[in-house]
Coordinates of C-alpha atoms in Angstrom, one line a residue:
Chain E
M19 CA -50.1 -22.4 85.5
K20 CA -48.7 -19.9 83.0
S21 CA -46.1 -18.0 85.0
L22 CA -42.6 -19.3 84.6
R23 CA -41.8 -18.1 88.1
S24 CA -44.6 -20.2 89.6
R25 CA -43.6 -23.2 87.6
L26 CA -39.9 -22.8 88.6
T27 CA -41.0 -22.5 92.2
I28 CA -43.0 -25.7 92.1
W29 CA -40.4 -27.6 90.1
F30 CA -37.7 -26.6 92.7
G31 CA -40.0 -27.5 95.6
L32 CA -40.8 -30.9 94.0
V33 CA -37.2 -31.7 93.2
F34 CA -36.2 -30.8 96.8
L35 CA -38.9 -32.9 98.3
A36 CA -38.1 -35.8 96.0
L37 CA -34.5 -35.6 97.2
V38 CA -35.6 -35.5 100.9
V39 CA -37.9 -38.5 100.3
T40 CA -35.2 -40.5 98.5
F41 CA -32.7 -39.7 101.2
T42 CA -35.3 -40.7 103.9
L43 CA -36.0 -44.0 102.1
L44 CA -32.3 -44.8 101.7
T45 CA -31.7 -44.0 105.4
H46 CA -34.7 -46.1 106.4
H47 CA -33.5 -49.0 104.2
T48 CA -29.9 -48.8 105.5
L49 CA -31.0 -48.5 109.1
E50 CA -33.3 -51.5 108.9
D51 CA -30.6 -53.5 107.2
E52 CA -28.1 -52.6 110.0
L53 CA -30.6 -53.3 112.8
R54 CA -31.8 -56.6 111.4
N55 CA -28.8 -58.3 109.8
R56 CA -25.8 -57.2 111.8
A57 CA -25.0 -58.3 115.4
W58 CA -23.5 -55.9 117.7
Q59 CA -20.5 -56.6 120.0
K60 CA -19.5 -54.9 123.2
D61 CA -16.0 -55.0 124.9
Y62 CA -15.2 -54.5 128.5
P63 CA -11.9 -52.7 129.1
D64 CA -11.5 -54.1 132.7
H65 CA -11.9 -57.6 131.5
P66 CA -10.3 -58.0 128.0
D67 CA -11.4 -61.5 127.7
W68 CA -15.1 -60.6 128.0
K69 CA -17.2 -59.8 124.9
L70 CA -20.9 -59.4 124.8
H71 CA -22.6 -60.3 121.5
G72 CA -26.3 -59.4 120.8
S73 CA -28.9 -58.3 118.2
F74 CA -32.1 -56.2 118.0
S75 CA -35.4 -57.9 118.3
E76 CA -38.0 -57.4 115.5
S77 CA -40.1 -55.1 117.7
E78 CA -37.1 -52.9 118.5
V79 CA -36.2 -52.7 114.8
E80 CA -39.8 -51.7 113.9
D81 CA -39.8 -49.2 116.8
I82 CA -36.6 -47.5 115.7
S83 CA -37.5 -47.4 111.9
G84 CA -41.0 -46.2 112.8
E85 CA -39.5 -43.3 114.7
L86 CA -37.5 -42.4 111.7
V87 CA -40.6 -42.5 109.4
E88 CA -42.6 -40.5 111.9
S89 CA -39.9 -37.9 112.2
A90 CA -39.6 -37.7 108.4
V91 CA -43.4 -37.2 108.0
S92 CA -43.6 -34.5 110.7
W93 CA -40.7 -32.5 109.1
S94 CA -42.1 -32.9 105.6
I95 CA -44.6 -30.0 105.8
P96 CA -42.2 -27.3 107.0
L97 CA -39.6 -28.7 104.6
A98 CA -42.1 -28.4 101.7
V99 CA -42.9 -24.8 102.7
L100 CA -39.1 -24.0 102.9
A101 CA -38.6 -25.7 99.6
L102 CA -41.3 -23.6 98.0
L103 CA -40.0 -20.3 99.5
G104 CA -36.5 -21.2 98.4
G105 CA -37.8 -22.0 95.0
Y106 CA -39.6 -18.8 94.7
W107 CA -36.6 -16.8 95.8
L108 CA -34.4 -18.6 93.3
A109 CA -36.9 -18.1 90.5
E110 CA -37.3 -14.5 91.3
R111 CA -33.5 -13.9 91.3
S112 CA -33.0 -15.9 88.1
L113 CA -35.8 -14.1 86.2
R114 CA -34.8 -10.6 87.4
P115 CA -32.8 -9.8 84.2
I116 CA -35.8 -10.9 82.1
A117 CA -38.1 -8.6 84.0
S118 CA -35.6 -5.7 83.5
V119 CA -35.3 -6.4 79.7
N120 CA -39.1 -6.6 79.6
R121 CA -39.5 -3.2 81.3
Q122 CA -36.9 -1.6 79.0
L123 CA -38.7 -3.1 75.9
Q124 CA -42.0 -1.7 77.1
T125 CA -40.7 1.9 77.1
K126 CA -39.5 1.6 73.5
N127 CA -41.0 3.8 70.8
S128 CA -40.0 5.2 67.5
G129 CA -38.0 7.9 69.3
N130 CA -35.8 5.7 71.4
L131 CA -35.5 2.5 69.3
G132 CA -31.8 3.0 68.9
D133 CA -31.0 3.2 72.7
P134 CA -29.6 -0.2 73.7
I135 CA -31.0 -2.4 76.4
S136 CA -28.6 -2.6 79.3
L137 CA -28.2 -5.1 82.2
P138 CA -25.6 -4.0 84.7
E139 CA -24.6 -7.5 85.9
M140 CA -25.1 -9.8 83.0
D141 CA -24.6 -13.6 83.0
D142 CA -23.4 -15.3 79.9
E143 CA -26.8 -16.7 79.1
F144 CA -28.4 -13.3 79.1
R145 CA -25.5 -11.5 77.4
G146 CA -26.1 -13.3 74.1
L147 CA -29.9 -12.6 74.3
V148 CA -29.4 -8.9 75.1
R149 CA -26.8 -8.6 72.3
Q150 CA -29.3 -10.1 69.8
L151 CA -32.1 -7.9 71.0
N152 CA -29.9 -4.8 70.7
E153 CA -28.9 -5.7 67.2
L154 CA -32.6 -6.3 66.3
L155 CA -33.5 -2.9 67.8
K156 CA -30.7 -1.2 65.8
R157 CA -31.9 -2.8 62.6
L158 CA -35.5 -1.7 63.4
D159 CA -34.4 1.8 64.2
S160 CA -32.5 2.2 61.0
S161 CA -35.3 0.8 58.8
F162 CA -37.8 3.0 60.7
A163 CA -35.6 6.0 60.1
E164 CA -35.2 5.1 56.4
M165 CA -38.9 4.6 56.0
N166 CA -39.6 7.9 57.8
D167 CA -37.0 9.8 55.7
Y168 CA -38.4 8.3 52.5
A169 CA -42.0 9.3 53.5
A170 CA -40.7 12.8 54.4
K171 CA -38.8 13.1 51.1
V172 CA -41.8 11.9 49.0
A173 CA -44.1 14.4 50.9
H174 CA -41.5 17.2 50.4
E175 CA -41.1 16.3 46.7
L176 CA -44.9 16.4 46.2
R177 CA -45.1 20.0 47.4
T178 CA -43.7 21.5 44.1
P179 CA -46.0 19.7 41.7
L180 CA -49.0 20.3 44.0
A181 CA -48.1 24.1 44.0
I182 CA -47.9 24.1 40.2
L183 CA -51.2 22.2 39.8
R184 CA -52.9 24.6 42.2
L185 CA -51.6 27.7 40.3
K186 CA -52.9 26.2 37.1
V187 CA -56.3 25.4 38.5
E188 CA -56.6 28.9 40.1
Q189 CA -55.3 30.6 36.9
P190 CA -57.9 33.1 35.7
G191 CA -59.2 32.7 32.2
G192 CA -61.7 29.9 32.7
R193 CA -59.8 27.4 30.5
I194 CA -60.9 24.6 32.8
D195 CA -64.5 23.6 33.1
P196 CA -65.7 25.2 36.4
E197 CA -67.1 22.0 37.8
L198 CA -63.9 20.2 37.1
A199 CA -61.9 23.1 38.6
D200 CA -64.0 22.8 41.8
E201 CA -63.3 19.1 42.0
L202 CA -59.6 19.5 41.2
E203 CA -59.2 22.3 43.8
A204 CA -60.9 20.1 46.5
E205 CA -58.7 17.1 45.6
L206 CA -55.5 19.2 45.5
H207 CA -56.4 20.7 48.8
R208 CA -56.9 17.2 50.3
L209 CA -53.5 16.1 48.9
T210 CA -51.8 19.1 50.3
Y211 CA -53.2 18.4 53.7
V212 CA -52.1 14.8 53.5
V213 CA -48.6 15.9 52.5
E214 CA -48.3 18.5 55.3
Q215 CA -49.6 16.1 57.9
S216 CA -47.2 13.4 56.8
L217 CA -44.4 15.9 57.1
L218 CA -45.6 16.8 60.6
I219 CA -45.6 13.1 61.6
A220 CA -42.1 12.6 60.2
R221 CA -40.9 15.6 62.1
A222 CA -42.5 14.5 65.3
D223 CA -41.1 11.0 64.9
R224 CA -37.6 12.3 64.3
G225 CA -37.8 14.4 67.5
R226 CA -37.7 17.7 65.5
I227 CA -40.8 19.1 67.3
M228 CA -40.2 20.3 70.8
A229 CA -42.9 20.0 73.5
M230 CA -43.4 23.6 74.7
R231 CA -45.1 23.1 78.1
S232 CA -47.2 25.7 79.8
V233 CA -50.0 25.8 82.4
F234 CA -53.4 26.4 80.9
N235 CA -57.1 25.8 81.4
F236 CA -57.9 22.9 79.1
S237 CA -61.6 23.6 79.2
L238 CA -61.0 27.1 77.8
T239 CA -58.8 25.8 75.1
L240 CA -61.4 23.2 74.1
T241 CA -64.1 25.8 74.0
E242 CA -62.0 27.7 71.4
V243 CA -61.5 24.5 69.4
V244 CA -65.1 23.3 69.3
E245 CA -66.5 26.6 67.9
D246 CA -66.1 25.5 64.2
F247 CA -67.1 21.9 64.9
Q248 CA -70.4 23.0 66.5
L249 CA -71.2 24.9 63.3
L250 CA -70.2 22.0 61.0
A251 CA -72.2 19.5 63.1
A252 CA -75.3 21.8 62.9
D253 CA -74.8 22.1 59.1
Q254 CA -74.9 18.3 59.0
G255 CA -78.1 18.3 61.1
R256 CA -76.3 16.6 64.0
R257 CA -76.6 17.6 67.6
F258 CA -73.4 18.7 69.3
T259 CA -73.3 18.5 73.1
L260 CA -70.4 20.1 74.9
E261 CA -70.1 19.4 78.6
S262 CA -67.2 21.2 80.2
T263 CA -66.0 21.6 83.8
P264 CA -65.0 25.3 84.0
E265 CA -61.6 24.8 85.6
C266 CA -59.3 22.1 84.3
W267 CA -55.8 23.3 84.7
V268 CA -53.1 21.1 83.1
S269 CA -49.5 21.3 82.2
A270 CA -48.8 20.3 78.6
D271 CA -48.0 21.7 75.2
P272 CA -51.3 23.6 74.3
R273 CA -50.4 23.4 70.6
H274 CA -50.4 19.6 70.8
L275 CA -53.6 19.4 72.8
R276 CA -55.3 21.7 70.3
Q277 CA -54.1 19.6 67.4
V278 CA -55.2 16.3 69.1
A279 CA -58.6 17.8 69.9
H280 CA -58.9 18.9 66.3
S281 CA -58.0 15.5 64.9
L282 CA -60.4 13.6 67.2
L283 CA -63.3 16.0 66.5
T284 CA -62.6 15.9 62.7
N285 CA -62.6 12.0 62.9
A286 CA -65.9 12.0 64.8
L287 CA -67.4 14.4 62.3
R288 CA -66.2 12.8 59.2
H289 CA -66.5 9.1 60.1
G290 CA -69.3 9.2 62.6
D291 CA -73.0 9.6 62.5
G292 CA -75.7 11.0 64.7
D293 CA -75.1 13.1 67.8
L294 CA -71.7 14.2 69.0
L295 CA -70.8 14.3 72.6
V296 CA -67.7 16.3 73.8
R297 CA -66.9 16.4 77.5
V298 CA -64.1 17.7 79.5
K299 CA -64.1 16.8 83.2
R300 CA -61.9 16.1 86.1
R301 CA -61.5 12.4 87.0
G302 CA -59.1 11.6 89.8
K303 CA -55.6 12.9 88.8
F304 CA -56.6 13.6 85.2
A305 CA -58.5 16.0 83.0
V306 CA -60.4 13.8 80.6
L307 CA -61.5 14.9 77.2
L308 CA -64.2 12.5 75.9
V309 CA -65.4 12.4 72.3
G310 CA -68.3 10.1 71.7
N311 CA -70.1 9.4 68.4
R312 CA -72.1 6.7 66.7
A313 CA -70.3 4.9 63.8
R314 CA -71.7 5.5 60.4
S315 CA -74.2 2.8 59.8
T316 CA -75.2 3.3 56.1
G317 CA -73.1 3.4 53.0
T318 CA -69.7 1.8 52.3
T319 CA -66.8 2.4 54.6
E320 CA -64.1 4.1 52.7
P321 CA -60.6 2.9 53.5
T322 CA -58.7 5.7 55.1
L323 CA -55.1 6.5 55.9
G324 CA -56.0 7.0 59.6
L325 CA -53.9 10.2 59.2
G326 CA -55.7 12.0 62.1
L327 CA -55.0 9.2 64.6
R328 CA -51.4 8.9 63.3
V329 CA -50.9 12.6 64.0
V330 CA -52.4 12.1 67.4
A331 CA -50.1 9.1 68.1
A332 CA -47.0 11.0 66.9
L333 CA -47.8 14.0 69.1
L334 CA -48.6 11.8 72.1
R335 CA -45.2 10.2 71.8
L336 CA -43.7 13.6 72.5
E337 CA -45.7 13.8 75.7
P338 CA -45.8 10.3 77.2
E339 CA -47.8 11.3 80.3
L340 CA -50.8 12.0 78.0
K341 CA -52.9 8.8 77.4
L342 CA -55.4 8.0 74.7
Q343 CA -58.0 5.3 75.2
R344 CA -60.4 4.2 72.5
R345 CA -63.5 2.0 73.1
H346 CA -66.2 0.7 70.7
R347 CA -69.4 -0.8 72.0
D348 CA -72.8 -1.3 70.3
N349 CA -71.7 0.8 67.3
Y350 CA -70.7 3.7 69.6
Y351 CA -67.2 5.0 69.6
V352 CA -65.7 6.7 72.6
T353 CA -62.2 8.3 72.6
R354 CA -60.7 9.6 75.8
L355 CA -57.7 11.7 76.2
L356 CA -56.2 11.8 79.7
V357 CA -54.1 14.8 80.7
P358 CA -52.5 15.0 84.2
L359 CA -54.4 17.6 86.2
L360 CA -52.8 20.4 88.2
E361 CA -54.6 20.9 91.5
Q362 CA -52.9 24.2 92.2
P363 CA -52.5 26.3 89.1
D364 CA -49.8 29.0 89.4
S365 CA -50.5 32.7 89.0
F366 CA -50.6 32.3 85.2
H367 CA -54.2 32.9 84.0
I368 CA -55.4 33.5 80.5
Chain S
M8 CA -55.3 36.8 58.9
R9 CA -53.0 34.0 59.6
I10 CA -50.0 34.8 61.8
L11 CA -46.9 32.7 62.7
L12 CA -45.7 33.3 66.2
A13 CA -42.2 31.9 67.0
E14 CA -41.4 32.2 70.7
D15 CA -39.6 29.7 72.8
E16 CA -41.0 30.9 76.2
P17 CA -44.3 29.0 76.5
K18 CA -46.1 31.5 78.8
V19 CA -45.2 34.4 76.7
A20 CA -46.2 32.5 73.6
E21 CA -49.6 31.6 75.0
H22 CA -50.3 35.1 76.2
I23 CA -49.6 36.6 72.8
R24 CA -51.5 33.9 71.1
F25 CA -54.5 34.5 73.3
G26 CA -54.4 38.2 72.5
L27 CA -54.1 37.6 68.8
V28 CA -56.9 35.0 68.7
A29 CA -59.2 37.3 70.6
E30 CA -58.7 39.8 67.8
G31 CA -59.7 37.2 65.2
Y32 CA -56.2 36.2 63.9
A33 CA -55.5 32.5 63.2
V34 CA -52.2 31.8 65.0
D35 CA -49.7 29.0 64.5
L36 CA -47.0 28.6 67.2
A37 CA -43.4 27.6 66.7
A38 CA -41.2 26.7 69.6
D39 CA -37.8 27.2 67.9
G40 CA -36.2 28.6 64.8
D41 CA -36.2 25.3 62.9
E42 CA -39.9 24.9 63.4
A43 CA -40.6 28.5 62.5
L44 CA -38.7 28.1 59.2
W45 CA -40.5 24.9 58.4
L46 CA -43.9 26.4 59.1
A47 CA -43.2 29.6 57.2
E48 CA -42.0 27.5 54.2
S49 CA -45.0 25.2 54.2
S50 CA -47.8 27.6 54.9
T51 CA -48.8 31.1 53.8
Y52 CA -48.7 33.6 56.6
D53 CA -49.9 37.2 56.5
A54 CA -47.3 38.2 59.1
L55 CA -44.6 36.6 61.2
L56 CA -43.9 37.5 64.8
L57 CA -40.4 36.2 65.7
D58 CA -38.4 36.1 68.9
I59 CA -34.8 36.8 68.2
N60 CA -33.2 34.4 70.7
M61 CA -34.6 31.0 69.9
P62 CA -33.1 27.4 70.1
H63 CA -31.7 25.9 66.9
K64 CA -31.9 29.0 64.8
D65 CA -32.3 32.6 65.9
G66 CA -35.0 34.9 64.5
I67 CA -32.5 36.9 62.3
T68 CA -31.3 33.7 60.6
V69 CA -34.8 32.6 60.0
V70 CA -35.7 35.9 58.3
R71 CA -32.6 35.9 56.2
L72 CA -33.3 32.3 55.0
L73 CA -37.0 33.2 54.3
R74 CA -36.1 36.3 52.3
R75 CA -33.6 34.3 50.3
K76 CA -36.4 32.0 49.4
N77 CA -38.5 34.9 48.3
I78 CA -41.0 34.6 51.2
L79 CA -41.8 38.2 51.8
S80 CA -44.5 38.1 54.5
P81 CA -44.0 41.1 56.9
V82 CA -41.9 40.3 60.0
I83 CA -42.0 41.9 63.5
F84 CA -39.3 40.9 65.9
L85 CA -40.1 40.5 69.5
T86 CA -37.0 40.7 71.7
A87 CA -35.5 41.6 75.0
R88 CA -32.5 43.3 73.3
D89 CA -32.8 47.0 72.9
D90 CA -29.4 48.0 71.6
V91 CA -29.4 50.2 68.4
E92 CA -27.0 47.7 66.7
D93 CA -29.5 44.8 67.3
K94 CA -32.3 46.8 65.9
V95 CA -30.3 47.7 62.8
R96 CA -29.2 44.1 62.4
A97 CA -32.8 42.9 62.6
L98 CA -34.2 45.5 60.2
D99 CA -31.3 44.9 57.8
A100 CA -32.0 41.2 57.8
G101 CA -35.5 41.9 56.4
A102 CA -37.7 42.6 59.3
D103 CA -40.4 45.3 59.1
D104 CA -40.6 46.2 62.7
Y105 CA -39.1 45.6 66.1
L106 CA -40.7 45.4 69.5
T107 CA -38.8 45.4 72.7
K108 CA -40.0 43.3 75.6
P109 CA -41.9 44.0 77.8
F110 CA -44.6 45.3 75.5
S111 CA -48.3 45.5 75.8
I112 CA -50.5 43.4 73.6
S113 CA -52.4 46.5 72.4
E114 CA -49.0 47.9 71.1
L115 CA -48.2 44.6 69.4
L116 CA -51.7 44.6 67.8
A117 CA -51.3 48.2 66.6
R118 CA -47.9 47.4 65.0
L119 CA -49.3 44.3 63.4
R120 CA -52.2 46.2 61.9
A121 CA -49.6 48.8 60.7
V122 CA -47.5 46.2 58.8
L123 CA -50.6 44.5 57.5
R124 CA -51.9 47.8 56.3
R125 CA -48.8 48.4 54.2
Q126 CA -49.7 45.3 52.3
R127 CA -53.1 46.7 51.3
P128 CA -53.9 49.3 48.6
Q129 CA -56.1 51.2 51.2
A130 CA -53.7 52.4 53.8
S131 CA -56.4 52.8 56.4
N132 CA -57.9 50.8 59.3
L133 CA -61.3 51.3 57.7
I134 CA -61.9 49.0 54.7
R135 CA -65.0 49.1 52.6
V136 CA -66.7 47.6 49.5
D137 CA -69.8 49.4 48.4
D138 CA -71.7 50.3 51.5
L139 CA -70.1 47.5 53.6
E140 CA -67.5 48.9 56.0
L141 CA -65.2 47.1 58.4
D142 CA -63.3 48.9 61.2
L143 CA -60.2 46.8 61.9
V144 CA -59.4 48.5 65.2
S145 CA -62.8 48.4 66.9
H146 CA -63.8 45.2 65.0
A147 CA -67.1 46.7 64.0
A148 CA -68.9 46.0 60.8
Q149 CA -71.7 47.9 59.3
R150 CA -73.6 48.0 56.0
G151 CA -75.6 51.0 54.9
G152 CA -75.2 52.5 58.4
E153 CA -76.6 49.4 60.1
K154 CA -74.4 47.6 62.6
I155 CA -73.7 44.0 61.9
E156 CA -72.8 41.6 64.7
L157 CA -70.0 39.2 63.6
T158 CA -68.1 36.5 65.4
R159 CA -64.3 36.6 65.3
R160 CA -64.1 34.0 62.5
E161 CA -66.8 35.7 60.5
F162 CA -65.0 39.0 60.9
A163 CA -61.7 37.5 59.8
L164 CA -63.3 35.9 56.7
L165 CA -65.0 39.1 55.7
E166 CA -61.8 41.1 56.2
F167 CA -60.0 38.6 53.9
L168 CA -62.7 38.8 51.3
I169 CA -62.7 42.7 51.3
N170 CA -58.9 42.8 51.1
A171 CA -59.0 40.5 48.1
S172 CA -61.9 42.4 46.4
P173 CA -62.6 42.6 43.5
R174 CA -60.5 39.5 43.0
S175 CA -62.1 36.2 43.7
V176 CA -60.4 33.8 46.2
S177 CA -60.4 30.1 46.3
K178 CA -61.5 28.0 49.3
T179 CA -58.0 26.9 49.7
A180 CA -56.8 30.5 50.0
I181 CA -59.6 31.3 52.5
V182 CA -58.6 28.3 54.7
E183 CA -55.0 29.3 54.5
H184 CA -55.6 32.8 55.7
V185 CA -58.5 32.5 58.1
W186 CA -57.9 29.1 59.9
D187 CA -54.8 27.9 61.7
Q188 CA -52.7 24.9 60.8
H189 CA -54.7 22.5 63.1
F190 CA -57.8 22.7 61.0
D191 CA -58.4 19.8 58.6
S192 CA -59.8 21.9 55.7
D193 CA -61.2 18.9 54.0
T194 CA -64.4 19.8 55.9
N195 CA -67.1 22.0 54.6
V196 CA -66.1 24.8 56.9
V197 CA -65.7 27.6 54.3
N198 CA -69.2 26.9 52.8
V199 CA -70.7 26.9 56.3
Y200 CA -69.2 30.3 57.2
I201 CA -70.0 31.8 53.8
K202 CA -73.6 30.8 54.4
L203 CA -73.6 32.4 57.8
L204 CA -72.0 35.6 56.4
R205 CA -74.5 35.8 53.6
R206 CA -77.3 35.7 56.2
K207 CA -75.8 38.8 57.9
I208 CA -74.3 40.7 55.0
D209 CA -76.7 40.0 52.1
R210 CA -80.0 40.3 53.8
P211 CA -83.2 40.2 51.8
G212 CA -83.7 43.5 50.0
W213 CA -80.0 44.3 50.1
R214 CA -77.8 44.1 47.0
P215 CA -75.8 40.8 47.3
L216 CA -72.1 41.3 47.8
I217 CA -70.8 37.8 48.3
H218 CA -70.8 35.9 45.1
T219 CA -69.9 32.3 44.3
V220 CA -67.6 32.0 41.3
R221 CA -67.9 28.5 39.9
G222 CA -64.6 26.8 39.5
V223 CA -62.8 29.5 41.5
G224 CA -64.3 30.2 44.9
F225 CA -65.9 33.4 46.2
V226 CA -65.7 37.1 45.6
L227 CA -67.0 40.1 47.4
R228 CA -68.0 42.9 45.1
E229 CA -70.8 45.1 44.1
D230 CA -71.7 43.6 40.8
S231 CA -71.9 39.8 40.2
P232 CA -68.9 38.4 38.2

């Protein structure tokens, strides 16, 4: 049994029952001793000289102690149930602070690491634990901020040399071999993109990007986004299937959803193989964007930064009600983005 | 053409963005003054549309800071204020035009075309290279009198190439002016679009206008480089 609550319940129940059994045995033993070994004496107030002495017969002793055992056995089941219920209630009450700490820890992300965990009525045993946890979170927050600042500063510092290099490569005059210039330009472009995306992640993680919510048709937004990807897929000889429910009204930041869709599609195009499936449909309370593609089966797998997914994660942290699910089965990758659906869009139509 | 739109009211921002995208502009959105400043410093924009009242930094401060850093992209202010003093303050800060809310999207587009036109040597909405002609108002393209059907993106790419002509432009520059910030330009997208454009502009029997310049990028001109 893995749950501490269940174990505490059972331990409490067993301890309680053991106490009851011990008490019953002691009572039984004492009663038998009294009944068997001690004579009783009865006085008569009207005749002070009269005294009646007597003792219990063996059958009477057995009868009385048998009744005691019988009574103990018949009460044992309800007592056991009561003991278990009491144990459960006590375990539940004792573990409530742990459950509260657990809930608060689950909501922690890079944006709220510094917010301390709080327990309104703390016992001494938990006060120490919570203090240690808060100090740990504080240290994590400051090292995360330091790391983030450092990454942002490095990315920022890289901008100037990249701009100089780009100017030199694009300089007319043909001093650089054209083939090399082509390669340099492509690499510089890639580096610039990495720098800009790193800065975007740093800004999002530091809460310097605001979510600008509005109501819009997610299907329409996606149709706009996929246009270029359809062409790129066709250029690679891959079939691109778009299945879209015409009306999927959602409330979110359309900039973030466009960026997320771009990143997911770029990943599918760059790291995937074969046909691409993109689907937007309504499922329960959500509009679901599904991107499915087969993993590249030939060639070596280049180690990547995972920049696209990092951008997605950073943006999704700004809008916690959006959920991303990734599955991988039989060499087929499926990524789902769940956006809460609006059943009744307001009068705003684009 | 790539436009930065800074507007803190989401519905207004999406309406304007939709109108601009429909006209073939690549649009990046900023929700406040800080983000607008950051985007304008990190990317190249052909024009900036800024709301004056924004969180963190107002539009006028953003323009002042950009001008101080020698970022000279044309700026149009979009604002609910219509006092003469406000207009003077905005234009003195370095803005090129001023549009009072409410405005129609067609007026905004016309003003945008006007400020973009001032950046070009040909002060007209009709731009041409050889017998290829682009009407920036009606979004029509024709070559030798024959109408050419272009998608929004193809039109934007062709407009950029014509404006740059006879200079050659790098793929990086093309991506920066024709696509918005979301696009990961590590893809082959420019080559794919150039291929599509060539099919439409440089048909068999016609003199080729789009040329590949090795080590540089592409150029649109009558003679090959």
